[in-house]
mmCIF file of C-alpha atoms and ligand atoms in Angstrom:
data_model
loop_
_atom_site.group_PDB
_atom_site.id
_atom_site.type_symbol
_atom_site.label_atom_id
_atom_site.label_comp_id
_atom_site.label_asym_id
_atom_site.label_seq_id
_atom_site.Cartn_x
_atom_site.Cartn_y
_atom_site.Cartn_z
ATOM 1 C CA MET I 1 62.334 49.162 92.555
ATOM 2 C CA PRO I 2 60.276 50.760 89.598
ATOM 3 C CA GLU I 3 57.171 53.429 90.950
ATOM 4 C CA THR I 4 54.518 55.597 90.150
ATOM 5 C CA VAL I 5 55.797 59.314 90.414
ATOM 6 C CA LEU I 6 53.612 62.071 90.067
ATOM 7 C CA VAL I 7 55.248 64.921 88.361
ATOM 8 C CA THR I 8 53.222 68.587 89.230
ATOM 9 C CA GLY I 9 54.350 71.081 85.825
ATOM 10 C CA GLY I 10 55.558 68.259 84.102
ATOM 11 C CA ALA I 11 55.230 69.823 81.077
ATOM 12 C CA GLY I 12 57.771 72.691 82.249
ATOM 13 C CA PHE I 13 61.514 72.764 81.588
ATOM 14 C CA ILE I 14 62.553 71.335 84.323
ATOM 15 C CA GLY I 15 59.445 69.341 84.731
ATOM 16 C CA SER I 16 59.197 67.584 81.205
ATOM 17 C CA HIS I 17 63.592 66.938 81.337
ATOM 18 C CA THR I 18 62.673 64.795 84.425
ATOM 19 C CA CYS I 19 60.003 63.045 82.950
ATOM 20 C CA VAL I 20 61.965 61.426 80.529
ATOM 21 C CA GLU I 21 64.707 60.901 83.018
ATOM 22 C CA LEU I 22 62.179 58.835 85.468
ATOM 23 C CA LEU I 23 60.628 57.130 81.950
ATOM 24 C CA ALA I 24 64.438 55.900 81.174
ATOM 25 C CA HIS I 25 64.732 54.146 84.834
ATOM 26 C CA GLY I 26 61.555 52.474 84.717
ATOM 27 C CA HIS I 27 59.219 54.153 86.686
ATOM 28 C CA GLU I 28 55.663 54.701 85.615
ATOM 29 C CA VAL I 29 55.165 58.804 85.045
ATOM 30 C CA VAL I 30 52.055 60.502 85.967
ATOM 31 C CA VAL I 31 51.656 64.556 84.761
ATOM 32 C CA VAL I 32 49.857 67.283 86.428
ATOM 33 C CA ASP I 33 49.783 70.685 84.633
ATOM 34 C CA ASN I 34 47.789 73.740 83.394
ATOM 35 C CA HIS I 35 50.098 74.952 81.116
ATOM 36 C CA VAL I 36 49.724 78.345 82.005
ATOM 37 C CA ASN I 37 53.271 78.792 81.288
ATOM 38 C CA SER I 38 53.878 75.216 79.783
ATOM 39 C CA SER I 39 52.698 73.971 76.545
ATOM 40 C CA PRO I 40 51.486 70.678 76.039
ATOM 41 C CA HIS I 41 53.243 69.639 72.821
ATOM 42 C CA ALA I 42 56.020 68.888 75.944
ATOM 43 C CA LEU I 43 54.075 65.878 76.237
ATOM 44 C CA ASP I 44 54.311 64.258 72.845
ATOM 45 C CA ARG I 45 57.759 65.158 72.986
ATOM 46 C CA ILE I 46 58.545 63.411 76.341
ATOM 47 C CA ALA I 47 57.001 60.202 74.969
ATOM 48 C CA LYS I 48 58.858 60.235 71.866
ATOM 49 C CA THR I 49 62.431 61.324 73.975
ATOM 50 C CA ALA I 50 61.769 58.274 76.134
ATOM 51 C CA GLY I 51 60.387 56.056 74.181
ATOM 52 C CA ARG I 52 57.823 54.915 76.397
ATOM 53 C CA PRO I 53 54.263 56.641 76.789
ATOM 54 C CA LEU I 54 53.285 58.987 80.554
ATOM 55 C CA ALA I 55 51.160 56.729 82.679
ATOM 56 C CA GLY I 56 48.701 59.782 82.820
ATOM 57 C CA ALA I 57 48.362 63.876 81.394
ATOM 58 C CA PHE I 58 45.911 65.917 83.165
ATOM 59 C CA HIS I 59 45.311 69.603 82.238
ATOM 60 C CA VAL I 60 44.542 70.061 85.995
ATOM 61 C CA ASP I 61 46.025 73.275 88.400
ATOM 62 C CA VAL I 62 47.462 72.214 91.729
ATOM 63 C CA ARG I 63 44.796 74.704 93.515
ATOM 64 C CA ASP I 64 42.097 72.494 92.303
ATOM 65 C CA ARG I 65 41.830 69.952 95.018
ATOM 66 C CA LYS I 66 38.794 68.289 93.230
ATOM 67 C CA ALA I 67 40.443 67.486 90.230
ATOM 68 C CA LEU I 68 43.964 66.629 91.976
ATOM 69 C CA ALA I 69 41.984 64.096 94.456
ATOM 70 C CA GLU I 70 40.327 62.392 90.879
ATOM 71 C CA VAL I 71 44.467 61.701 89.888
ATOM 72 C CA PHE I 72 45.123 60.226 93.126
ATOM 73 C CA ALA I 73 41.949 58.132 92.890
ATOM 74 C CA ARG I 74 42.896 56.788 89.218
ATOM 75 C CA HIS I 75 47.028 56.200 89.863
ATOM 76 C CA PRO I 76 48.555 54.672 92.375
ATOM 77 C CA VAL I 77 50.996 57.321 92.902
ATOM 78 C CA ASP I 78 54.116 56.023 95.644
ATOM 79 C CA SER I 79 55.768 59.725 95.137
ATOM 80 C CA VAL I 80 55.322 62.900 94.240
ATOM 81 C CA ILE I 81 57.921 65.363 92.408
ATOM 82 C CA HIS I 82 56.201 69.442 92.781
ATOM 83 C CA PHE I 83 57.446 71.911 90.081
ATOM 84 C CA ALA I 84 54.227 73.401 89.111
ATOM 85 C CA ALA I 85 54.445 76.957 90.779
ATOM 86 C CA HIS I 86 54.660 80.093 89.438
ATOM 87 C CA LYS I 87 58.729 81.187 88.560
ATOM 88 C CA ALA I 88 59.751 84.588 86.928
ATOM 89 C CA VAL I 89 60.753 87.146 89.921
ATOM 90 C CA GLY I 90 60.373 90.229 88.521
ATOM 91 C CA GLU I 91 56.303 89.459 88.251
ATOM 92 C CA SER I 92 56.456 88.170 91.668
ATOM 93 C CA VAL I 93 56.834 91.690 92.946
ATOM 94 C CA GLY I 94 53.857 92.627 90.454
ATOM 95 C CA HIS I 95 51.553 89.934 91.742
ATOM 96 C CA PRO I 96 52.436 89.075 95.179
ATOM 97 C CA VAL I 97 48.995 87.150 95.656
ATOM 98 C CA GLU I 98 49.344 85.281 92.791
ATOM 99 C CA TYR I 99 52.322 83.970 93.821
ATOM 100 C CA TYR I 100 51.512 83.659 97.027
ATOM 101 C CA ASP I 101 48.414 81.419 95.926
ATOM 102 C CA THR I 102 49.696 79.202 93.419
ATOM 103 C CA ASN I 103 52.835 78.539 95.260
ATOM 104 C CA VAL I 104 52.232 78.248 98.544
ATOM 105 C CA GLY I 105 48.087 78.128 98.162
ATOM 106 C CA GLY I 106 49.186 74.966 95.648
ATOM 107 C CA THR I 107 51.409 72.744 97.633
ATOM 108 C CA CYS I 108 49.162 73.219 100.449
ATOM 109 C CA THR I 109 46.483 71.764 98.577
ATOM 110 C CA LEU I 110 48.680 68.990 97.071
ATOM 111 C CA LEU I 111 49.563 67.843 100.359
ATOM 112 C CA SER I 112 46.427 67.783 101.792
ATOM 113 C CA VAL I 113 45.333 65.487 98.817
ATOM 114 C CA MET I 114 48.523 63.349 99.001
ATOM 115 C CA HIS I 115 47.459 62.782 102.974
ATOM 116 C CA GLU I 116 43.682 61.452 101.978
ATOM 117 C CA HIS I 117 45.766 59.226 99.451
ATOM 118 C CA ARG I 118 48.108 57.982 102.109
ATOM 119 C CA VAL I 119 50.737 59.334 100.253
ATOM 120 C CA HIS I 120 54.036 60.759 101.826
ATOM 121 C CA ARG I 121 56.688 61.227 100.100
ATOM 122 C CA LEU I 122 57.639 64.252 98.113
ATOM 123 C CA VAL I 123 60.288 65.954 96.015
ATOM 124 C CA PHE I 124 60.156 69.722 96.531
ATOM 125 C CA SER I 125 61.766 72.017 93.823
ATOM 126 C CA SER I 126 62.950 75.003 95.800
ATOM 127 C CA SER I 127 65.415 77.909 94.582
ATOM 128 C CA CYS I 128 68.608 78.969 95.447
ATOM 129 C CA SER I 129 67.039 82.392 95.691
ATOM 130 C CA VAL I 130 66.316 81.567 99.402
ATOM 131 C CA TYR I 131 69.660 82.888 100.114
ATOM 132 C CA GLY I 132 68.902 86.034 98.481
ATOM 133 C CA ASP I 133 71.782 88.392 98.672
ATOM 134 C CA ALA I 134 74.950 85.930 99.688
ATOM 135 C CA GLN I 135 77.660 87.246 101.694
ATOM 136 C CA THR I 136 79.363 84.623 101.035
ATOM 137 C CA VAL I 137 80.116 81.928 98.214
ATOM 138 C CA PRO I 138 80.124 78.864 97.978
ATOM 139 C CA LEU I 139 76.569 78.743 99.732
ATOM 140 C CA THR I 140 76.254 75.563 102.024
ATOM 141 C CA GLU I 141 72.543 74.507 103.107
ATOM 142 C CA GLN I 142 73.286 76.159 106.315
ATOM 143 C CA SER I 143 74.389 79.472 104.587
ATOM 144 C CA PRO I 144 71.606 82.038 105.544
ATOM 145 C CA VAL I 145 68.574 82.341 104.424
ATOM 146 C CA ALA I 146 67.669 85.907 103.284
ATOM 147 C CA PRO I 147 65.304 85.953 100.468
ATOM 148 C CA THR I 148 64.701 89.742 98.657
ATOM 149 C CA ASN I 149 61.308 88.947 96.670
ATOM 150 C CA PRO I 150 58.225 87.255 96.395
ATOM 151 C CA TYR I 151 58.884 84.514 94.348
ATOM 152 C CA ALA I 152 61.867 83.543 96.749
ATOM 153 C CA ARG I 153 59.605 84.064 99.784
ATOM 154 C CA THR I 154 57.093 81.831 98.554
ATOM 155 C CA LYS I 155 59.970 78.976 98.096
ATOM 156 C CA LEU I 156 61.031 79.775 101.476
ATOM 157 C CA MET I 157 57.662 79.895 102.775
ATOM 158 C CA CYS I 158 56.898 76.383 101.503
ATOM 159 C CA GLU I 159 60.062 74.581 102.785
ATOM 160 C CA ARG I 160 58.978 76.009 106.423
ATOM 161 C CA ILE I 161 55.424 74.399 106.228
ATOM 162 C CA LEU I 162 57.138 70.632 105.110
ATOM 163 C CA GLU I 163 59.335 71.330 107.617
ATOM 164 C CA ASP I 164 56.604 71.233 109.659
ATOM 165 C CA VAL I 165 54.354 68.437 108.236
ATOM 166 C CA CYS I 166 57.187 66.721 108.774
ATOM 167 C CA THR I 167 57.676 67.004 112.497
ATOM 168 C CA HIS I 168 54.122 66.663 112.478
ATOM 169 C CA LEU I 169 53.714 62.899 110.417
ATOM 170 C CA ALA I 170 56.236 60.624 111.314
ATOM 171 C CA GLU I 171 55.687 58.879 108.237
ATOM 172 C CA MET I 172 56.505 61.925 105.594
ATOM 173 C CA ARG I 173 59.597 62.406 103.534
ATOM 174 C CA VAL I 174 60.661 65.376 101.708
ATOM 175 C CA LEU I 175 63.476 66.369 99.758
ATOM 176 C CA ALA I 176 63.472 69.821 98.709
ATOM 177 C CA LEU I 177 66.457 70.925 95.903
ATOM 178 C CA ARG I 178 67.536 73.939 95.747
ATOM 179 C CA TYR I 179 68.437 74.752 92.402
ATOM 180 C CA PHE I 180 70.860 77.188 91.063
ATOM 181 C CA ASN I 181 70.935 78.167 87.371
ATOM 182 C CA PRO I 182 69.190 75.286 85.221
ATOM 183 C CA VAL I 183 70.190 75.611 81.492
ATOM 184 C CA GLY I 184 70.587 73.980 78.582
ATOM 185 C CA ALA I 185 68.519 71.179 76.971
ATOM 186 C CA HIS I 186 67.479 67.496 76.221
ATOM 187 C CA PRO I 187 70.898 66.236 73.579
ATOM 188 C CA SER I 188 68.036 65.314 71.470
ATOM 189 C CA GLY I 189 67.189 68.710 71.007
ATOM 190 C CA ARG I 190 63.434 67.879 71.319
ATOM 191 C CA LEU I 191 63.222 68.887 74.487
ATOM 192 C CA GLY I 192 63.796 72.479 75.939
ATOM 193 C CA GLU I 193 63.265 76.160 77.781
ATOM 194 C CA ASP I 194 60.177 77.415 75.706
ATOM 195 C CA PRO I 195 59.787 80.702 77.295
ATOM 196 C CA GLN I 196 56.695 82.657 77.034
ATOM 197 C CA GLY I 197 57.561 86.022 75.513
ATOM 198 C CA VAL I 198 60.747 87.730 76.329
ATOM 199 C CA PRO I 199 62.955 85.181 77.771
ATOM 200 C CA ASN I 200 64.211 86.907 81.299
ATOM 201 C CA ASN I 201 66.512 84.711 81.823
ATOM 202 C CA VAL I 202 69.859 84.696 80.594
ATOM 203 C CA MET I 203 70.821 81.550 78.323
ATOM 204 C CA PRO I 204 67.497 81.683 77.184
ATOM 205 C CA TYR I 205 67.744 85.082 75.574
ATOM 206 C CA VAL I 206 71.161 84.635 74.534
ATOM 207 C CA ALA I 207 69.935 81.669 72.538
ATOM 208 C CA GLN I 208 67.284 83.754 70.942
ATOM 209 C CA VAL I 209 70.033 86.359 69.743
ATOM 210 C CA ALA I 210 72.472 83.555 68.165
ATOM 211 C CA VAL I 211 68.859 82.162 65.789
ATOM 212 C CA GLY I 212 68.966 86.007 65.249
ATOM 213 C CA ARG I 213 65.456 86.136 66.709
ATOM 214 C CA ARG I 214 67.026 88.976 69.136
ATOM 215 C CA GLN I 215 69.147 91.667 67.717
ATOM 216 C CA LYS I 216 71.663 91.511 71.168
ATOM 217 C CA LEU I 217 71.977 90.385 74.430
ATOM 218 C CA SER I 218 71.963 93.517 77.007
ATOM 219 C CA VAL I 219 74.608 92.193 80.220
ATOM 220 C CA PHE I 220 73.366 93.766 83.223
ATOM 221 C CA GLY I 221 75.908 95.272 84.765
ATOM 222 C CA ASN I 222 79.908 95.444 84.731
ATOM 223 C CA ASP I 223 80.626 96.772 87.853
ATOM 224 C CA TYR I 224 80.004 94.312 90.285
ATOM 225 C CA PRO I 225 83.317 92.513 92.785
ATOM 226 C CA THR I 226 83.540 89.658 90.488
ATOM 227 C CA PRO I 227 86.429 89.176 88.321
ATOM 228 C CA ASP I 228 85.306 90.668 85.404
ATOM 229 C CA GLY I 229 82.643 92.532 86.947
ATOM 230 C CA THR I 230 79.520 90.905 85.254
ATOM 231 C CA GLY I 231 77.424 88.416 87.389
ATOM 232 C CA VAL I 232 78.745 84.943 88.773
ATOM 233 C CA ARG I 233 75.999 82.370 88.507
ATOM 234 C CA ASP I 234 76.139 78.639 89.568
ATOM 235 C CA TYR I 235 74.741 77.334 85.642
ATOM 236 C CA ILE I 236 73.362 73.695 85.776
ATOM 237 C CA HIS I 237 72.709 71.722 83.379
ATOM 238 C CA VAL I 238 68.938 70.348 83.173
ATOM 239 C CA MET I 239 69.875 67.074 82.283
ATOM 240 C CA ASP I 240 72.060 66.974 85.648
ATOM 241 C CA VAL I 241 69.094 68.449 87.190
ATOM 242 C CA ALA I 242 66.354 66.177 85.896
ATOM 243 C CA GLU I 243 69.001 63.535 87.001
ATOM 244 C CA GLY I 244 69.164 65.184 90.348
ATOM 245 C CA HIS I 245 65.377 64.910 90.774
ATOM 246 C CA ARG I 246 65.296 60.893 89.851
ATOM 247 C CA VAL I 247 68.013 60.161 92.342
ATOM 248 C CA ALA I 248 66.212 62.182 94.911
ATOM 249 C CA VAL I 249 63.100 59.790 94.309
ATOM 250 C CA GLU I 250 65.247 56.553 94.744
ATOM 251 C CA HIS I 251 66.910 58.092 98.053
ATOM 252 C CA LEU I 252 63.657 59.226 99.506
ATOM 253 C CA ASP I 253 63.392 56.677 101.863
ATOM 254 C CA ASP I 254 66.889 57.123 103.323
ATOM 255 C CA ARG I 255 65.780 58.689 106.468
ATOM 256 C CA PRO I 256 62.463 60.528 107.752
ATOM 257 C CA GLY I 257 61.406 63.578 107.722
ATOM 258 C CA MET I 258 62.537 66.467 105.228
ATOM 259 C CA GLN I 259 66.348 66.796 104.186
ATOM 260 C CA THR I 260 67.427 70.386 102.061
ATOM 261 C CA PHE I 261 69.795 70.171 99.316
ATOM 262 C CA ASN I 262 71.226 72.481 96.938
ATOM 263 C CA LEU I 263 71.457 71.517 93.364
ATOM 264 C CA GLY I 264 74.164 73.097 91.080
ATOM 265 C CA THR I 265 77.857 72.090 90.328
ATOM 266 C CA GLY I 266 79.753 74.571 92.457
ATOM 267 C CA THR I 267 81.650 76.212 89.271
ATOM 268 C CA GLY I 268 80.757 79.745 88.754
ATOM 269 C CA THR I 269 80.654 81.491 85.658
ATOM 270 C CA SER I 270 80.232 85.038 84.476
ATOM 271 C CA VAL I 271 77.602 86.546 82.077
ATOM 272 C CA LEU I 272 80.858 87.709 79.396
ATOM 273 C CA GLN I 273 82.275 83.860 79.932
ATOM 274 C CA LEU I 274 78.559 82.054 79.263
ATOM 275 C CA VAL I 275 78.165 84.700 76.252
ATOM 276 C CA ALA I 276 81.789 83.530 74.708
ATOM 277 C CA ALA I 277 80.900 79.690 75.733
ATOM 278 C CA PHE I 278 77.983 80.253 73.094
ATOM 279 C CA GLY I 279 80.013 82.119 70.899
ATOM 280 C CA GLU I 280 81.966 79.218 70.678
ATOM 281 C CA ALA I 281 79.327 76.343 70.657
ATOM 282 C CA SER I 282 77.254 78.123 68.115
ATOM 283 C CA GLY I 283 80.094 79.369 66.153
ATOM 284 C CA ARG I 284 78.496 82.546 66.041
ATOM 285 C CA PRO I 285 79.713 85.667 68.024
ATOM 286 C CA ILE I 286 76.828 86.448 70.154
ATOM 287 C CA PRO I 287 76.506 90.750 70.123
ATOM 288 C CA HIS I 288 75.812 92.202 73.141
ATOM 289 C CA GLN I 289 76.468 95.538 75.200
ATOM 290 C CA ILE I 290 76.310 96.809 78.680
ATOM 291 C CA VAL I 291 73.740 98.250 80.496
ATOM 292 C CA ASP I 292 72.516 99.155 84.120
ATOM 293 C CA ARG I 293 72.490 96.591 86.737
ATOM 294 C CA ARG I 294 69.137 95.116 86.825
ATOM 295 C CA PRO I 295 67.002 95.667 90.011
ATOM 296 C CA GLY I 296 67.550 92.994 92.093
ATOM 297 C CA ASP I 297 70.175 91.073 91.076
ATOM 298 C CA VAL I 298 73.050 89.552 93.184
ATOM 299 C CA ALA I 299 76.871 89.388 92.467
ATOM 300 C CA GLU I 300 77.743 86.006 93.170
ATOM 301 C CA LEU I 301 75.270 83.081 93.706
ATOM 302 C CA VAL I 302 77.559 79.420 93.563
ATOM 303 C CA ALA I 303 76.441 76.333 95.342
ATOM 304 C CA ASP I 304 78.976 74.174 97.615
ATOM 305 C CA ALA I 305 77.272 70.638 96.231
ATOM 306 C CA SER I 306 79.274 68.383 98.245
ATOM 307 C CA ALA I 307 76.343 67.328 100.937
ATOM 308 C CA VAL I 308 74.203 65.634 98.164
ATOM 309 C CA ALA I 309 77.594 64.104 96.978
ATOM 310 C CA ALA I 310 78.406 62.665 100.201
ATOM 311 C CA ALA I 311 74.206 61.829 100.876
ATOM 312 C CA TRP I 312 73.613 60.083 97.474
ATOM 313 C CA ASP I 313 77.292 59.412 95.866
ATOM 314 C CA TRP I 314 76.049 61.408 93.054
ATOM 315 C CA THR I 315 77.234 64.647 90.900
ATOM 316 C CA THR I 316 76.366 66.916 88.300
ATOM 317 C CA THR I 317 78.640 65.314 85.097
ATOM 318 C CA ARG I 318 77.687 68.428 82.114
ATOM 319 C CA ASP I 319 79.857 70.707 81.600
ATOM 320 C CA LEU I 320 79.547 74.834 80.535
ATOM 321 C CA ALA I 321 80.098 73.577 76.746
ATOM 322 C CA ALA I 322 77.234 70.852 77.163
ATOM 323 C CA MET I 323 74.758 73.612 77.947
ATOM 324 C CA CYS I 324 75.532 75.534 75.153
ATOM 325 C CA ARG I 325 75.702 72.862 73.065
ATOM 326 C CA ASP I 326 72.464 71.231 74.195
ATOM 327 C CA ALA I 327 70.656 74.914 74.202
ATOM 328 C CA TRP I 328 71.793 76.014 70.902
ATOM 329 C CA ARG I 329 70.776 72.513 69.332
ATOM 330 C CA PHE I 330 66.941 72.960 70.246
ATOM 331 C CA GLN I 331 66.800 76.201 69.666
ATOM 332 C CA GLN I 332 67.971 75.285 66.162
ATOM 333 C CA LEU I 333 65.356 72.671 65.731
ATOM 334 C CA ASN I 334 62.839 75.185 67.615
ATOM 335 C CA PRO I 335 63.689 78.245 66.170
ATOM 336 C CA HIS I 336 60.296 79.307 67.459
ATOM 337 C CA GLY I 337 59.638 76.975 70.683
ATOM 338 C CA TYR I 338 57.814 74.290 70.522
ATOM 339 C CA SER I 339 54.242 75.780 69.625
ATOM 340 C CA ARG I 340 54.581 78.421 67.749
ATOM 341 C CA ARG I 341 55.528 77.143 64.000
ATOM 342 C CA PRO I 342 53.223 77.056 61.307
ATOM 343 C CA GLY I 343 50.307 74.799 61.580
ATOM 344 C CA GLU I 344 50.452 74.181 65.292
ATOM 345 C CA ALA I 345 48.472 75.195 68.040
ATOM 346 C CA ALA I 346 49.432 77.526 70.307
ATOM 347 C CA ALA I 347 50.350 76.670 74.072
ATOM 348 C CA GLY I 348 47.021 75.407 75.986
ATOM 349 C CA GLU I 349 44.891 75.492 72.765
ATOM 350 C CA THR I 350 44.742 71.263 73.199
ATOM 351 C CA GLY I 351 42.275 71.303 75.933
ATOM 352 C CA GLU I 352 41.455 68.660 78.678
ATOM 353 C CA LEU I 353 44.386 66.173 78.159
ATOM 354 C CA SER I 354 44.577 61.951 79.369
ATOM 355 C CA CYS I 355 46.331 59.134 78.176
ATOM 356 C CA GLY I 356 47.371 56.072 79.341
HETATM 357 C C1 LIG X 1 66.800 83.717 88.454
HETATM 358 C C2 LIG X 1 66.311 83.773 90.026
HETATM 359 C C3 LIG X 1 66.403 81.912 90.322
HETATM 360 C C4 LIG X 1 65.600 81.505 89.096
HETATM 361 C C5 LIG X 1 66.112 81.554 87.794
HETATM 362 C C6 LIG X 1 65.679 81.143 86.406
HETATM 363 C C7 LIG X 1 66.832 85.517 91.970
HETATM 364 C C8 LIG X 1 68.298 85.728 92.527
HETATM 365 N N1 LIG X 1 67.302 83.899 90.704
HETATM 366 O O1 LIG X 1 68.192 83.504 88.454
HETATM 367 O O2 LIG X 1 65.615 81.581 91.531
HETATM 368 O O3 LIG X 1 65.583 80.047 89.470
HETATM 369 O O4 LIG X 1 65.850 83.167 87.379
HETATM 370 O O5 LIG X 1 63.858 81.262 86.540
HETATM 371 O O6 LIG X 1 65.677 85.173 92.158
HETATM 372 N N2 LIG X 1 71.546 88.958 82.895
HETATM 373 C C9 LIG X 1 71.759 89.694 82.146
HETATM 374 N N3 LIG X 1 71.305 89.935 80.789
HETATM 375 C C10 LIG X 1 69.787 89.325 80.856
HETATM 376 C C11 LIG X 1 69.784 88.262 81.320
HETATM 377 C C12 LIG X 1 70.151 88.594 82.624
HETATM 378 O O7 LIG X 1 73.486 90.043 81.790
HETATM 379 O O8 LIG X 1 68.967 89.499 79.536
HETATM 380 C C13 LIG X 1 72.614 88.281 84.059
HETATM 381 C C14 LIG X 1 71.492 88.705 85.149
HETATM 382 O O9 LIG X 1 72.235 89.867 85.545
HETATM 383 C C15 LIG X 1 72.449 87.714 86.004
HETATM 384 C C16 LIG X 1 72.401 86.218 85.181
HETATM 385 O O10 LIG X 1 72.635 87.018 83.674
HETATM 386 O O11 LIG X 1 74.091 87.904 86.414
HETATM 387 C C17 LIG X 1 71.773 85.440 85.390
HETATM 388 O O12 LIG X 1 70.513 85.928 85.128
HETATM 389 P P1 LIG X 1 68.754 85.064 85.121
HETATM 390 O O13 LIG X 1 69.223 83.748 84.049
HETATM 391 O O14 LIG X 1 68.221 86.251 84.969
HETATM 392 O O15 LIG X 1 68.714 83.780 86.606
HETATM 393 P P2 LIG X 1 69.013 84.357 88.002
HETATM 394 O O16 LIG X 1 68.201 86.298 88.045
HETATM 395 O O17 LIG X 1 70.688 84.457 88.575
#
């Protein structure tokens, strides 16, 4: 049954792809985003890509209870996907209070406004970083959690809060998705990752090297206990992440309470393997040099993705070649991201937004 889904952080990387996926499956989508780390231009691109408009888009911070309540009053929200959060690990160490305020405080405000409006169905954006420095891979949902930085701790705290809320409120249904490393872009090249400043994450950095915006990639360490010594991650195509969220919304009523799932592919890829795959996809070798390890990095994070497959009869379908090909297409078509092209406004300049 089509429903009205409120997507917080809907203009961001994963949020925007999820909106397209929801629209393509007949759902009505309302976006709330404060555009601190996303471009309002993504909203137009969502509608163009899906061929259908959003039901609403609001320039609202999830901590703003009054503004959030107005959105719930205007739209018949059936379920919520909560992406809106700060997500840079390094930044979280320097600005812990801001991270707790936005990620934990924002989730609490959202939960209380949802409750006031009798909305009790939520898909929560969690992270594999809750597992910390994994002792063994692949990681199942039962693997020990041991976050190593404030960002990861905010995600785990939100999970704990959601468990408590589900224990208290019988009508609450929550699916928390711990995703591994989302990369890639929409195959149209219209939507993708648009990091502000120097990318923290490896895939957008590699893409900017390929397009000539950056000279070379620094590979952070080649002395890890992995096959080629570089860090191994479970990269997952953002279209698979988006599909996973849409499928999650459709499974919210499977059972009451909270369930937590990994969202990964189960396949590990090293930094050097990623560099080689991107070189292949772009037809351009990626200049790189080995440098010291990045503080806080772990050797290997790979998901055991079997729980979600068993629960929803759903698995990821896009491989590393597709992730590189689509990231490359987006980078070529948008060499300076969404909004820093001549004649276009910078992110955040368009002010209050609403439509639908
Ligand atoms: C981090 C977070 C994760 C978050 C993700 C996206 C942790 C453990 N992980 O993932 O929660 O979802 O960011 O925001 O907190 N690398 C290089 N050169 C670079 C950049 C990265 O060699 O310029 C290497 C890293 O050492 C690592 C791999 O590439 O081995 C992936 O790094 P990155 O893309 O930053 O993601 P994570 O750190 O795994």
